[in-house]
Coordinates of C-alpha atoms in Angstrom, one line a residue:
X25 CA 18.3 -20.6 59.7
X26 CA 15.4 -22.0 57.7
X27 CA 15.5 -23.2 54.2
X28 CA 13.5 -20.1 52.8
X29 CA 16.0 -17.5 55.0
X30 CA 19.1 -19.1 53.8
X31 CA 17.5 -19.3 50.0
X32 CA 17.3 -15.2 50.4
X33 CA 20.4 -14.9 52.1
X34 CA 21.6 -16.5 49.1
X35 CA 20.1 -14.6 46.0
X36 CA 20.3 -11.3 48.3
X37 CA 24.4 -11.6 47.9
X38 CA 23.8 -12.4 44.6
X39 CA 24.4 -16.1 44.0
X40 CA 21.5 -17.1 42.3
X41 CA 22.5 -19.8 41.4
X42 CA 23.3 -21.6 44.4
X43 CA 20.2 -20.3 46.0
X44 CA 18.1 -22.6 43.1
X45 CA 21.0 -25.4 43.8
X46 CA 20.2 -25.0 47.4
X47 CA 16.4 -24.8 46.8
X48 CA 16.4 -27.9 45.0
X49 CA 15.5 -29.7 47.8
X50 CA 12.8 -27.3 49.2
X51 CA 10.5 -26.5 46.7
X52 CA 7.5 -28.3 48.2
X53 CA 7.9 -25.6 51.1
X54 CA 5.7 -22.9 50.3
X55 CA 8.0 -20.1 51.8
X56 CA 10.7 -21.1 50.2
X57 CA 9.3 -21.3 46.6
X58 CA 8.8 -17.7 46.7
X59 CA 12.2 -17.3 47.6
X60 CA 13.5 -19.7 44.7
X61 CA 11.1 -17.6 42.2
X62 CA 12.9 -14.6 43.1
X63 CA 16.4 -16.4 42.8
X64 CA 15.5 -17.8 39.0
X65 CA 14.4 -13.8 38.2
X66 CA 17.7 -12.8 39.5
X67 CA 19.6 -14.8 37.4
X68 CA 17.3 -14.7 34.4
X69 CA 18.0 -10.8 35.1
X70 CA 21.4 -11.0 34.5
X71 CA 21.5 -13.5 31.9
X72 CA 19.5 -10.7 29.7
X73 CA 21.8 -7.7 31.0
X74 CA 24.8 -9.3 29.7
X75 CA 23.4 -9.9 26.4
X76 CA 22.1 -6.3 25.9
X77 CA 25.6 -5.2 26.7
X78 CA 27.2 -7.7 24.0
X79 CA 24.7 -6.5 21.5
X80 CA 25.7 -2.5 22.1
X81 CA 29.1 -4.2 20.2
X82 CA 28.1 -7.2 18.8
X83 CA 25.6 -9.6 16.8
X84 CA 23.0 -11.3 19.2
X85 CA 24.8 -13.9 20.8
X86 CA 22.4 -16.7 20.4
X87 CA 24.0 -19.3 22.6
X88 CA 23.5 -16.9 25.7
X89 CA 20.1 -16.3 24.6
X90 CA 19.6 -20.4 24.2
X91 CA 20.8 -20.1 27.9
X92 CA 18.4 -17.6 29.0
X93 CA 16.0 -19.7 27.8
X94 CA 17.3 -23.1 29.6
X95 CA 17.0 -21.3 32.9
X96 CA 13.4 -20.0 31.8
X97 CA 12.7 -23.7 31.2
X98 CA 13.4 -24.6 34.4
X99 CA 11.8 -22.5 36.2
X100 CA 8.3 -23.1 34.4
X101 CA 9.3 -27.1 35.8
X102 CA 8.8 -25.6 39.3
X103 CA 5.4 -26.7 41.0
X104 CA 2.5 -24.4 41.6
X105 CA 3.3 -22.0 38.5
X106 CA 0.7 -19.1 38.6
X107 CA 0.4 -15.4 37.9
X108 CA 2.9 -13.9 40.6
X109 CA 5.4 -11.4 41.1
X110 CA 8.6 -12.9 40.2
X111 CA 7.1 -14.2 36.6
X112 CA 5.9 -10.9 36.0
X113 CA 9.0 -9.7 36.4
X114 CA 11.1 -12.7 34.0
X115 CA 8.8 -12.0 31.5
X116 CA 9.4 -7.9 31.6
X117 CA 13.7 -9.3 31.7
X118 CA 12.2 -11.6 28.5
X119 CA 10.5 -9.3 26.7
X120 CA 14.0 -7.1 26.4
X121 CA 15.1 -9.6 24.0
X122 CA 12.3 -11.0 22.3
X123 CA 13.2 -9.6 18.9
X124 CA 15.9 -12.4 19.3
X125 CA 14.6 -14.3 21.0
X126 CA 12.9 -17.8 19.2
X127 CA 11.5 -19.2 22.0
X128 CA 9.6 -16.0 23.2
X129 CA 6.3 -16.8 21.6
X130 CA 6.6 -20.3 22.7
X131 CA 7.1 -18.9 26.8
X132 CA 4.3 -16.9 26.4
X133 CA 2.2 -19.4 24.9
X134 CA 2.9 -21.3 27.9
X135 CA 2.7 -18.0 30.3
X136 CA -1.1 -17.6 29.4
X137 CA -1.7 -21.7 29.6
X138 CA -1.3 -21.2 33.1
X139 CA -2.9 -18.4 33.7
X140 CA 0.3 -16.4 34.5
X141 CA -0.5 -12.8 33.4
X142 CA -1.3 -10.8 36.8
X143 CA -4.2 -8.2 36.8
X144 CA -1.2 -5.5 37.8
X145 CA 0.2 -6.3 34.2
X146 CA -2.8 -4.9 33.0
X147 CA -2.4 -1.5 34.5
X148 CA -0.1 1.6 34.0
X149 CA 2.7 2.1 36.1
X150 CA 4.0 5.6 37.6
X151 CA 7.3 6.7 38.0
X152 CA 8.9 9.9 39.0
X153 CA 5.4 11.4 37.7
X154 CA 5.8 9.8 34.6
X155 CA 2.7 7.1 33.4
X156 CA 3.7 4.1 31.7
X157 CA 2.0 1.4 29.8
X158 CA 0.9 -2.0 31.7
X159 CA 4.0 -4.8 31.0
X160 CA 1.1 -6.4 28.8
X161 CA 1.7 -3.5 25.9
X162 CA 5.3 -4.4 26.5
X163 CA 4.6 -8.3 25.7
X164 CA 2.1 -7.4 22.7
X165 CA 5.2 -5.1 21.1
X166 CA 7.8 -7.9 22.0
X167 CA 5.7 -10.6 20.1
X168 CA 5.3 -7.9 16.7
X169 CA 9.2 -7.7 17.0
X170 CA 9.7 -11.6 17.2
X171 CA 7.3 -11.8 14.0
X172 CA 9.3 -9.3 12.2
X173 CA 13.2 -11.0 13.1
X174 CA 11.7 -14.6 12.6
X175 CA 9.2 -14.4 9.9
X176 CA 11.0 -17.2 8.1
X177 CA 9.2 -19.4 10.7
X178 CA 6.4 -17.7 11.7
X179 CA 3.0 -19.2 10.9
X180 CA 0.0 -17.2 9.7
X181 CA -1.7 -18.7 13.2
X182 CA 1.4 -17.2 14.8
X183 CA 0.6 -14.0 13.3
X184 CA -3.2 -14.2 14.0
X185 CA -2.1 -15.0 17.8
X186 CA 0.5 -12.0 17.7
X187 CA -2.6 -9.4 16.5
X188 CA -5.0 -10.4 19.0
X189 CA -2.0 -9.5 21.8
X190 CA -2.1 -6.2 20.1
X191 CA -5.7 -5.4 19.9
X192 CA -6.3 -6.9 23.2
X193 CA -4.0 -4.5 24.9
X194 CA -4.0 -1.4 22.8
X195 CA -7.3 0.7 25.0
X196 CA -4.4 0.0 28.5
X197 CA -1.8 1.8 26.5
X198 CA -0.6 5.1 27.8
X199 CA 0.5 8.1 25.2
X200 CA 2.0 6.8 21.5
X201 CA 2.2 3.3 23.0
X202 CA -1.1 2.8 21.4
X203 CA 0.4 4.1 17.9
X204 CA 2.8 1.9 17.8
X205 CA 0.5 -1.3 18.8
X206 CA -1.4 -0.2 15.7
X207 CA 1.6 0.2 13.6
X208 CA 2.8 -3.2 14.1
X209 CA -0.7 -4.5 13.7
X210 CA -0.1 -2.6 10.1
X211 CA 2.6 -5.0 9.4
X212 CA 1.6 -7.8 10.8
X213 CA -2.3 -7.6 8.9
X214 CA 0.1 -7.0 5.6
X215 CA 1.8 -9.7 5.6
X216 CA -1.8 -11.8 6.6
X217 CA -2.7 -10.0 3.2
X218 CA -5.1 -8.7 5.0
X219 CA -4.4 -5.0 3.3
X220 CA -7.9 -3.5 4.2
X221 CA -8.0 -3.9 7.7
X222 CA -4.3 -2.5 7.5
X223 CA -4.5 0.3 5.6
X224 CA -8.0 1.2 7.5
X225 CA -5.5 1.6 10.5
X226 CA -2.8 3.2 8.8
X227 CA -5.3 6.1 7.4
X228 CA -6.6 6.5 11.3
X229 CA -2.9 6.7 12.3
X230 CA -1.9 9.4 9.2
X231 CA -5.0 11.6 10.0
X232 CA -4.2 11.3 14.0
X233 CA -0.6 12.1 13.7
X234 CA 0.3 13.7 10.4
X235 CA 3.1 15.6 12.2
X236 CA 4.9 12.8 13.6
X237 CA 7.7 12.0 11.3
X238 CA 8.6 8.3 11.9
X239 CA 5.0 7.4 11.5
X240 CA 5.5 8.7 7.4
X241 CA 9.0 7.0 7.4
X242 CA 7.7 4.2 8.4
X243 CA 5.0 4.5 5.9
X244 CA 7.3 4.9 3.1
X245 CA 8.9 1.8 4.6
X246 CA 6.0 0.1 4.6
X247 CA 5.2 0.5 0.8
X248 CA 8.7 1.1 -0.6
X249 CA 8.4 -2.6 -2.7
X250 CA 4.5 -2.1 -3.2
X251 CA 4.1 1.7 -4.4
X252 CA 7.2 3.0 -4.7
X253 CA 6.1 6.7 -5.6
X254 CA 3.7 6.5 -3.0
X255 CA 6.8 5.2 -0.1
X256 CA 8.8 8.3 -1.8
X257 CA 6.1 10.8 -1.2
X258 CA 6.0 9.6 2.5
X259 CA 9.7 10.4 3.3
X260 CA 9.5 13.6 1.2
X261 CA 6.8 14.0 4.2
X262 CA 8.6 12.4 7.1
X263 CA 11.4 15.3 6.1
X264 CA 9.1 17.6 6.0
X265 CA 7.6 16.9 9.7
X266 CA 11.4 16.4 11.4
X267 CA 12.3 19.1 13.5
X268 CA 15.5 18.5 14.4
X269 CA 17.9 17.3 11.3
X270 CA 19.2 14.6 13.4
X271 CA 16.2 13.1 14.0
X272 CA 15.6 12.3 10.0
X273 CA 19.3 10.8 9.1
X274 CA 17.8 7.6 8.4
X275 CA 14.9 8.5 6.5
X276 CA 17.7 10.3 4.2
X277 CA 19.3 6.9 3.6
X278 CA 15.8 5.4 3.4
X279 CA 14.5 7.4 0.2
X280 CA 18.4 7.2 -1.2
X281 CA 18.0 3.5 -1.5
X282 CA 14.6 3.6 -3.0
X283 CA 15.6 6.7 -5.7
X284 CA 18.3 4.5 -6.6
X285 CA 16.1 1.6 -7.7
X286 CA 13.9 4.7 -9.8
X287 CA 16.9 5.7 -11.7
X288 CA 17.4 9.2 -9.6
X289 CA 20.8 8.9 -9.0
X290 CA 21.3 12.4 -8.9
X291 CA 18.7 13.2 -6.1
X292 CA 19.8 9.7 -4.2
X293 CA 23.5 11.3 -3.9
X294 CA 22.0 14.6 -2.1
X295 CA 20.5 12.4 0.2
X296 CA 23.6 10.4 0.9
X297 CA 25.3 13.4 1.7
X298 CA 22.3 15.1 3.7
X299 CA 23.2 11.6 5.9
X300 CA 26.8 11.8 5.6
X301 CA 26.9 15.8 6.8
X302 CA 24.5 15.0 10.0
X303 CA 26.5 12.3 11.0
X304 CA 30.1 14.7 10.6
X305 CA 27.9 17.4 12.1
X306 CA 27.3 15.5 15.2
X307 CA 30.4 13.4 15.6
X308 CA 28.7 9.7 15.3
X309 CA 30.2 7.1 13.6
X310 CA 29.1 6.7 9.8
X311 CA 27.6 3.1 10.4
X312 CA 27.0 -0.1 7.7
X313 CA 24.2 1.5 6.0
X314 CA 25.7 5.3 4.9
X315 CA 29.2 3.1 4.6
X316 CA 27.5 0.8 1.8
X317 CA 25.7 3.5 0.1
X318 CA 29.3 5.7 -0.1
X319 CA 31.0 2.5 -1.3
X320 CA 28.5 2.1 -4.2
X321 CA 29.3 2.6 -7.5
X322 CA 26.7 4.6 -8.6
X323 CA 27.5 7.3 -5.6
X324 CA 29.3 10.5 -7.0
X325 CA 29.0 13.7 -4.9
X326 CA 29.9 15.7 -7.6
X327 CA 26.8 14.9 -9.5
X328 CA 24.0 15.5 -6.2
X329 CA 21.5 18.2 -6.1
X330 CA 21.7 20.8 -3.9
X331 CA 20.4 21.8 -0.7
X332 CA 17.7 24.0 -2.5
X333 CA 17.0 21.6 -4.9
X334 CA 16.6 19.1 -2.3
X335 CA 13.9 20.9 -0.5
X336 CA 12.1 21.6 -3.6
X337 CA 11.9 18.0 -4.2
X338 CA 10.3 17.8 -0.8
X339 CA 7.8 20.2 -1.5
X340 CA 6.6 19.0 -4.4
X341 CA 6.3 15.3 -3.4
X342 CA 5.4 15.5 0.0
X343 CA 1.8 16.7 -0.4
X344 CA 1.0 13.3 -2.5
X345 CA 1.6 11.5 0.8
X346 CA -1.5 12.6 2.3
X347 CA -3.6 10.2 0.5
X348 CA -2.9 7.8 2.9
X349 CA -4.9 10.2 5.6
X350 CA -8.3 7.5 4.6
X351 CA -11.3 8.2 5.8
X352 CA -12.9 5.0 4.0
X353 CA -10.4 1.9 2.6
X354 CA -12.4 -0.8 0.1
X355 CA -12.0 -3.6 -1.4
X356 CA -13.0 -3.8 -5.2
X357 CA -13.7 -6.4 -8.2
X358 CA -11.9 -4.6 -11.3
X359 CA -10.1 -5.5 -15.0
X360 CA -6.4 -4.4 -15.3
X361 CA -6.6 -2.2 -18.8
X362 CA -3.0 -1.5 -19.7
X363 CA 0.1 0.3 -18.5
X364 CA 1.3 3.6 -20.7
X365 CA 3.3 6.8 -20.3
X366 CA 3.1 10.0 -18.9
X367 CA 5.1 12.8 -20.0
X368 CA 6.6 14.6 -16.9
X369 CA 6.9 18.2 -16.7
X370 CA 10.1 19.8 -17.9
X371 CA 11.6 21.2 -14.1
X372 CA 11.4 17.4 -13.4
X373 CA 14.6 16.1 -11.4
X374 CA 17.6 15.6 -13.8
X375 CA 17.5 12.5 -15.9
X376 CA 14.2 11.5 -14.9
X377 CA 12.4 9.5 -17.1
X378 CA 9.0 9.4 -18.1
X379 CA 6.7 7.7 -15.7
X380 CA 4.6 4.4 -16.1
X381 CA 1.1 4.6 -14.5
X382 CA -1.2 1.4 -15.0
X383 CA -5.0 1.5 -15.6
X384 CA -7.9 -0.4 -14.4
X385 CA -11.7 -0.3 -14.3
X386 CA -14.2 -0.7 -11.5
X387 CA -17.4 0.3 -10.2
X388 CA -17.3 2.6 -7.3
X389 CA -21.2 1.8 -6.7
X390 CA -22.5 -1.4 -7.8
X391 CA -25.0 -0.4 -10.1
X392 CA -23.1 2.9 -11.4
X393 CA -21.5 3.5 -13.7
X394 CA -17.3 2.0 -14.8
X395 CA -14.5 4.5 -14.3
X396 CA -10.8 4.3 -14.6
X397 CA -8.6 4.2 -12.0
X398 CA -4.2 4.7 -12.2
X399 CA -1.8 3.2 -10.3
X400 CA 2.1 3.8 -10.1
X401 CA 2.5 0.0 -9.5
X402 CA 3.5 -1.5 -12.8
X403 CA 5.6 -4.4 -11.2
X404 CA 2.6 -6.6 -10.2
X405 CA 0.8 -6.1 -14.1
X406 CA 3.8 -7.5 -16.2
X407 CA 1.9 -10.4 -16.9
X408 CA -1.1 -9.2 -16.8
X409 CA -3.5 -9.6 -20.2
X410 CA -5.9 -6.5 -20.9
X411 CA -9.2 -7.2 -19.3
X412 CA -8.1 -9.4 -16.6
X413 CA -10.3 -9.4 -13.6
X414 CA -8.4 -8.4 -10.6
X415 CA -9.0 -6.8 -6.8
X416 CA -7.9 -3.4 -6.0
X417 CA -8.0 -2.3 -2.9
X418 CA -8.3 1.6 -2.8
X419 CA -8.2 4.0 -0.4
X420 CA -10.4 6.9 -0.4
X421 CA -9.8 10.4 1.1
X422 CA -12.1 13.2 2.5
X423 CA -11.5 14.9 -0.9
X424 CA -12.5 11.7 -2.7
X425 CA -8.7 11.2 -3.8
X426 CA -8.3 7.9 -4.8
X427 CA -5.3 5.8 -4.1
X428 CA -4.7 1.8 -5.0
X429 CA -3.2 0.4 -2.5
X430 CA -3.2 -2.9 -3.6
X431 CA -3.8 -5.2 -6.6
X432 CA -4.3 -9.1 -7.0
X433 CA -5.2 -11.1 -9.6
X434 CA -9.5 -12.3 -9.3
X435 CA -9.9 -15.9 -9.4
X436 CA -13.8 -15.4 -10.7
X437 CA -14.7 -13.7 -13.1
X438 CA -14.1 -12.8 -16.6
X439 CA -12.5 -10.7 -19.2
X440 CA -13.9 -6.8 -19.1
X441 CA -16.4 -8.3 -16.9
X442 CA -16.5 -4.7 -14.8
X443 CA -16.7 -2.8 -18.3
X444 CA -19.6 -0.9 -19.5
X445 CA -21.0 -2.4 -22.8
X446 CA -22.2 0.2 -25.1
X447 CA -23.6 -0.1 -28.6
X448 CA -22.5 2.8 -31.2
X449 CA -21.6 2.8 -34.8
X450 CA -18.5 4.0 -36.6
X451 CA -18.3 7.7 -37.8
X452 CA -15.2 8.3 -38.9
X453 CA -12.0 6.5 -39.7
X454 CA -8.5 8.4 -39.4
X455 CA -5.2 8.9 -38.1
X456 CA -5.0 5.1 -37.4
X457 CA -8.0 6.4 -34.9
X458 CA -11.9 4.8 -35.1
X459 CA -14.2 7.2 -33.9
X460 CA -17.2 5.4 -32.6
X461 CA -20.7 6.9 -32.1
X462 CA -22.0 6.3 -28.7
X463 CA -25.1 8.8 -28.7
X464 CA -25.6 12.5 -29.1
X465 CA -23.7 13.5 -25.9
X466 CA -20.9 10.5 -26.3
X467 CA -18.7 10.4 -29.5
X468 CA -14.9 8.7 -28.9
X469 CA -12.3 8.5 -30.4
X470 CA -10.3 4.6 -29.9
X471 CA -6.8 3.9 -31.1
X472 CA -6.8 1.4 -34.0
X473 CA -5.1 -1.3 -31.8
X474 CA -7.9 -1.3 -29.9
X475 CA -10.1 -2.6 -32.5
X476 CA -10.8 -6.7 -31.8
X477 CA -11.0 -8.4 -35.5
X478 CA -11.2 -7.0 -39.1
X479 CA -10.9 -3.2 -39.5
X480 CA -14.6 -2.0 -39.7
X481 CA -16.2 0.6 -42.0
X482 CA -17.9 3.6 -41.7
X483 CA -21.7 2.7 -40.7
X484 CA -20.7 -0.7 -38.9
X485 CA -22.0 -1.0 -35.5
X486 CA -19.9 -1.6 -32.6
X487 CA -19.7 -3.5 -29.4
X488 CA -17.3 -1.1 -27.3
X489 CA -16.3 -1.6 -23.6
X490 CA -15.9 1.9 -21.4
X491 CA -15.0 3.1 -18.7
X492 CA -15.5 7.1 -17.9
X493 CA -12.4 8.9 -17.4
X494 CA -12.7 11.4 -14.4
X495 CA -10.1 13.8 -15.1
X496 CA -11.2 14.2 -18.8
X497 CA -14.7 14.0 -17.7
X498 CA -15.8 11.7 -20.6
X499 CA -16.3 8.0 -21.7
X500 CA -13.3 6.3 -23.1
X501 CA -13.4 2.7 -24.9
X502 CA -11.2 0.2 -23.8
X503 CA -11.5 -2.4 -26.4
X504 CA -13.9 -2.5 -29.4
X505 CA -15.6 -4.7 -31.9
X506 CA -18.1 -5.8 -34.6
X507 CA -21.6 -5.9 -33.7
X508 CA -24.8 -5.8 -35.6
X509 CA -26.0 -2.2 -35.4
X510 CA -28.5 -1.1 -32.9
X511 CA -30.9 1.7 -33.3
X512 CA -31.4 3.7 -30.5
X513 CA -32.7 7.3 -30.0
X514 CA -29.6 8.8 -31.7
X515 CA -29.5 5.9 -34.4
X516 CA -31.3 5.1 -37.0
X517 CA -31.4 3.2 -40.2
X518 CA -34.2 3.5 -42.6
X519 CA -34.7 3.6 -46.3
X520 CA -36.5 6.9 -48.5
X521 CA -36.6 9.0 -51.3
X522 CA -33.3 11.0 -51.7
X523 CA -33.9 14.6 -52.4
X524 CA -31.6 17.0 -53.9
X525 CA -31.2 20.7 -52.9
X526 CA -29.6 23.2 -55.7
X527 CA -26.8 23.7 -53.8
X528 CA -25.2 20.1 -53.9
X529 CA -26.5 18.2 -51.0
X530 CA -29.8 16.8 -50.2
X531 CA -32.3 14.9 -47.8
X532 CA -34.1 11.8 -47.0
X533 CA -37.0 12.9 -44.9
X534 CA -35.2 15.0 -42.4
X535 CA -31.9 12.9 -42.4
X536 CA -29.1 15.5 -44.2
X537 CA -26.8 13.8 -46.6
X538 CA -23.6 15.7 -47.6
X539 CA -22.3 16.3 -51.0
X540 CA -19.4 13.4 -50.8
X541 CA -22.1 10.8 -51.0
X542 CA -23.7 11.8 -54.2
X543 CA -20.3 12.5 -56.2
X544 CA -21.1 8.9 -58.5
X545 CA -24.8 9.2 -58.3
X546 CA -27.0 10.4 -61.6
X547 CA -28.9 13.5 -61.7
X548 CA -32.4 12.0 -61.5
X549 CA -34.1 14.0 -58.5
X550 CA -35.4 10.5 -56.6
X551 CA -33.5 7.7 -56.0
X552 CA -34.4 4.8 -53.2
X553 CA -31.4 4.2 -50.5
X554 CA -30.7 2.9 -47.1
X555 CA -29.4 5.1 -44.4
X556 CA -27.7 4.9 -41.6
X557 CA -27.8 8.2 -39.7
X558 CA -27.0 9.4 -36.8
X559 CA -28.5 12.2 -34.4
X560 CA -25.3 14.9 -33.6
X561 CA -24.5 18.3 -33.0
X562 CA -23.7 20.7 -36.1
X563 CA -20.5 22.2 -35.6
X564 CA -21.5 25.1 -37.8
X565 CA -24.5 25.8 -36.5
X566 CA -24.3 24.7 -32.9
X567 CA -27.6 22.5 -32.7
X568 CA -28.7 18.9 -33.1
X569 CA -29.8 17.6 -36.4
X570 CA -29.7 13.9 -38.2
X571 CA -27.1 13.6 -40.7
X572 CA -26.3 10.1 -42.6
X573 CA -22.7 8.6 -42.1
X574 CA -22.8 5.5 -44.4
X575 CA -25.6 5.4 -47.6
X576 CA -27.0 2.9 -50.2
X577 CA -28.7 3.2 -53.6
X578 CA -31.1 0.6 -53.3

């Protein structure tokens, strides 16, 4: 018997390893290199079959896997390594455990060095009339998983590398293969910080598949420590999408964990025991994760809402989730402006309290106009100072809904720097409120706290920085100060005659001066002043007209 038919004699009975011992000796002979390939995929093939069957039980047993590895090792040692057969098949063994693996990225590094990916690994595979995708989708999803379990040592070039495998292979995929490369692209551009090129794939993914309810529970995964209203919407979505109530028993324990950290303990219990039910329902095990969640001390099933209250909570929060559907994601140079409350309506879920949204201005064209812009992510502003120039990157929606998906501080720039600047005077003080001026079409009102500097009088021009408010459809000033008065069009200042009418008031020129401002004045019919007057509507009469707001007796 030759040294190649012996060496298959060998592996065939299934000692591969002394086929390779045997082989040693041989591997020079072209026949019976093929026959040792085959031998170190046997063995590799078993090696990985006996640590999938630990980790059905068990932790990953790292020391096998180390093993694995050894024999992988020695194989690549072999002369003439090329794209073949039998390392198609070791890295299709591989790829089983490359989420636990920490040498997989290093093998495949070396795989493509030589060349070693066969054109067949580029094409789908049939069986039992069934397509399936090319083993190289299978290598791209391998190295996303590897990223995800060792991301303690994974490199931003590692993660670069990782991407282009699942770009490169995503137009070969067969069916939701191709979802999934694109999800894990998702995660992997995230943590790149590379949040527009992710969420532009995550809208394209949402709009494709807004039925499929692991892609919104891996959403709400996805932005559970980011935009934590926005992760809840997407499992109030995901439950919404599952068919089958088994299907969704971990997106139950999913939004339980994140209600808890909001304070909802009350709808976080329902959940626990929408979980806890399925599982009882279906005679599984309760597993680590419902266990911990029973054991903590904030779980009381005597203070849960109920099924009905449940779905209601679904309903209303689901639909907010559909922002993420994007049909245009940008990046955006803005100022943080403060964070405040919202009341909540009163059928809001027991004990909730009121909720903290964050404002910040930007221009949505470049020579437009500033508008304001909330976010439910207060965590990133705490140390944020009003006016601070930061990026938002927002997402934008067929119906022009906007959504922020992510914020960063702005090296350049400076404070309000993406503010309108506007030039009014003050008209009225009151109520610990400055009302400021603008122009005929423009008057605001500004908190007191808001003011930069010495309290102002009535007839003091201002420096105020706006923004317009969308929902209120008008301008609103974000800080304010002292500024030498500017005529405009609706302002003026001018000295004249002051002429009194009979019935208490009087004019100069066609400027209307009320009856409070000649109270300490004599009764002589002409007296010189100054006025400052602006150009507003009458209330009373419902037209425009020039009335003073601050006067001097020359």
């Amino acid at each position: 018997m030759n040294p190649s038919e012996h060496i298959k004699s060998l592996r065939q009975a299934g000692n591969f390893q002394a086929a390779i011992e045997y082989g040693k000796d041989y591997v020079n002979d072209f026949y019976a290199l093929i026959q040792i390939n085959w031998a170190y995929y046997g063995l590799i093939k078993g090696q990985v079959s006996e640590v999938l069957t630990l980790l059905e039980r068990h932790p990953p047993h790292y020391g096998k896997i180390k093993q694995i590895y050894d024999t992988a090792r020695e194989y690549a040692k072999l002369p003439n390594r090329r794209a073949d057969s039998s390392l198609s098949n070791i890295l299709r063994e591989l790829t089983k455990l490359a989420a636990y693996s920490p040498d997989y990225l290093r093998f495949i590094h070396w795989v493509v060095k030589i060349d070693g990916i066969q054109n067949e690994s580029w094409q789908a595979s049939e069986y039992q009339g069934k397509q399936y995708s090319p083993l190289v989708c299978s290598i791209a999803r391998g190295l996303a998983k590897w990223a995800n379990h060792f991301s303690q040592q994974t490199t931003p070039a590692d993660l670069e590398y990782i991407i282009g495998w699942l770009k490169n292979t995503r137009d070969v995929a067969v069916g939701d293969d191709a979802l999934w490369l694109d999800w894990d692209s998702v995660k992997l551009l995230k943590q790149l910080n590379k949040h527009q090129e992710a969420a532009q794939i995550l809208g394209y993914l949402l709009k494709t598949k807004n039925k499929e309810f692991w892609l919104w529970q891996q959403a709400g995964q996805l932005y559970a420590s980011e935009q934590p209203d926005l992760a809840k919407a997407c499992f109030c979505q995901a439950l919404q999408c599952s068919r089958k109530p088994e299907f969704s028993v971990n997106v139950h324990l999913d939004l339980a964990q994140l209600l808890v950290e909001q304070d909802e303990i009350a709808w976080a219990n329902g959940e626990v025991l929408q979980a806890k039910n399925i599982r009882e329902q279906h005679g599984w095990k309760t597993g680590d994760a419902l266990q911990k969640l029973l054991d903590a001390g904030w779980f009381n099933p005597e203070n849960a809402l109920s099924d009905s209250e449940l779905n209601q909570q679904y309903q209303q929060y689901a639909p907010d989730a559909l922002v993420l559907c994007f049909d245009k994601v940008q990046e955006y140079e803005a100022n943080f402006a403060t964070v405040f409350s919202v009341s909540l309506p009163a059928d809001s879920p027991k004990k909730k309290k009121t909720k903290q949204l964050a404002k910040f201005i930007f221009r949505p064209n470049k020579n437009g106009q500033a508008v304001s812009v909330v976010s439910t992510e207060t965590k990133t502003t705490t140390q944020f100072q009003a006016g601070m120039p930061v990026t938002l990157l927002i997402g934008k929606s067929v119906k022009e809904q906007q959504t922020i998906l992510h914020i960063r501080p702005r090296e350049t720039g400076q404070l309000w720097d993406c503010a309108d600047k506007q030039h009014g005077v003050v008209e009225n003080i009151k109520n610990h409120k400055i009302g400021v001026f603008l122009n005929r079409n423009n008057y605001v009102f500004a908190p007191i706290d808001l003011w930069q500097g010495d309290l102002p009088k009535i007839g003091d021009g201002v420096l105020a920085y706006t923004a317009y408010h969308q929902k209120k459809d008008r301008q609103e000033i974000l800080l304010a100060q002292a500024n030498e008065l500017v005529k405009n069009q609706d302002v003026k200042i001018f000295s004249g005659s002051l002429k009194r009418h009979e019935k208490g008031f009087a004019f100069v020129d066609d400027v209307f001066i009320a009856p409070h401002f000649l109270k300490d004045m004599d009764d002589m019919s002409k007296i010189s002043v100054t006025v400052v007057a602006i150009y507003s509507k009458n209330p009373k009469k419902a037209e425009f007209g020039w009335r003073a707001i601050q006067l001097q007796v020359e």
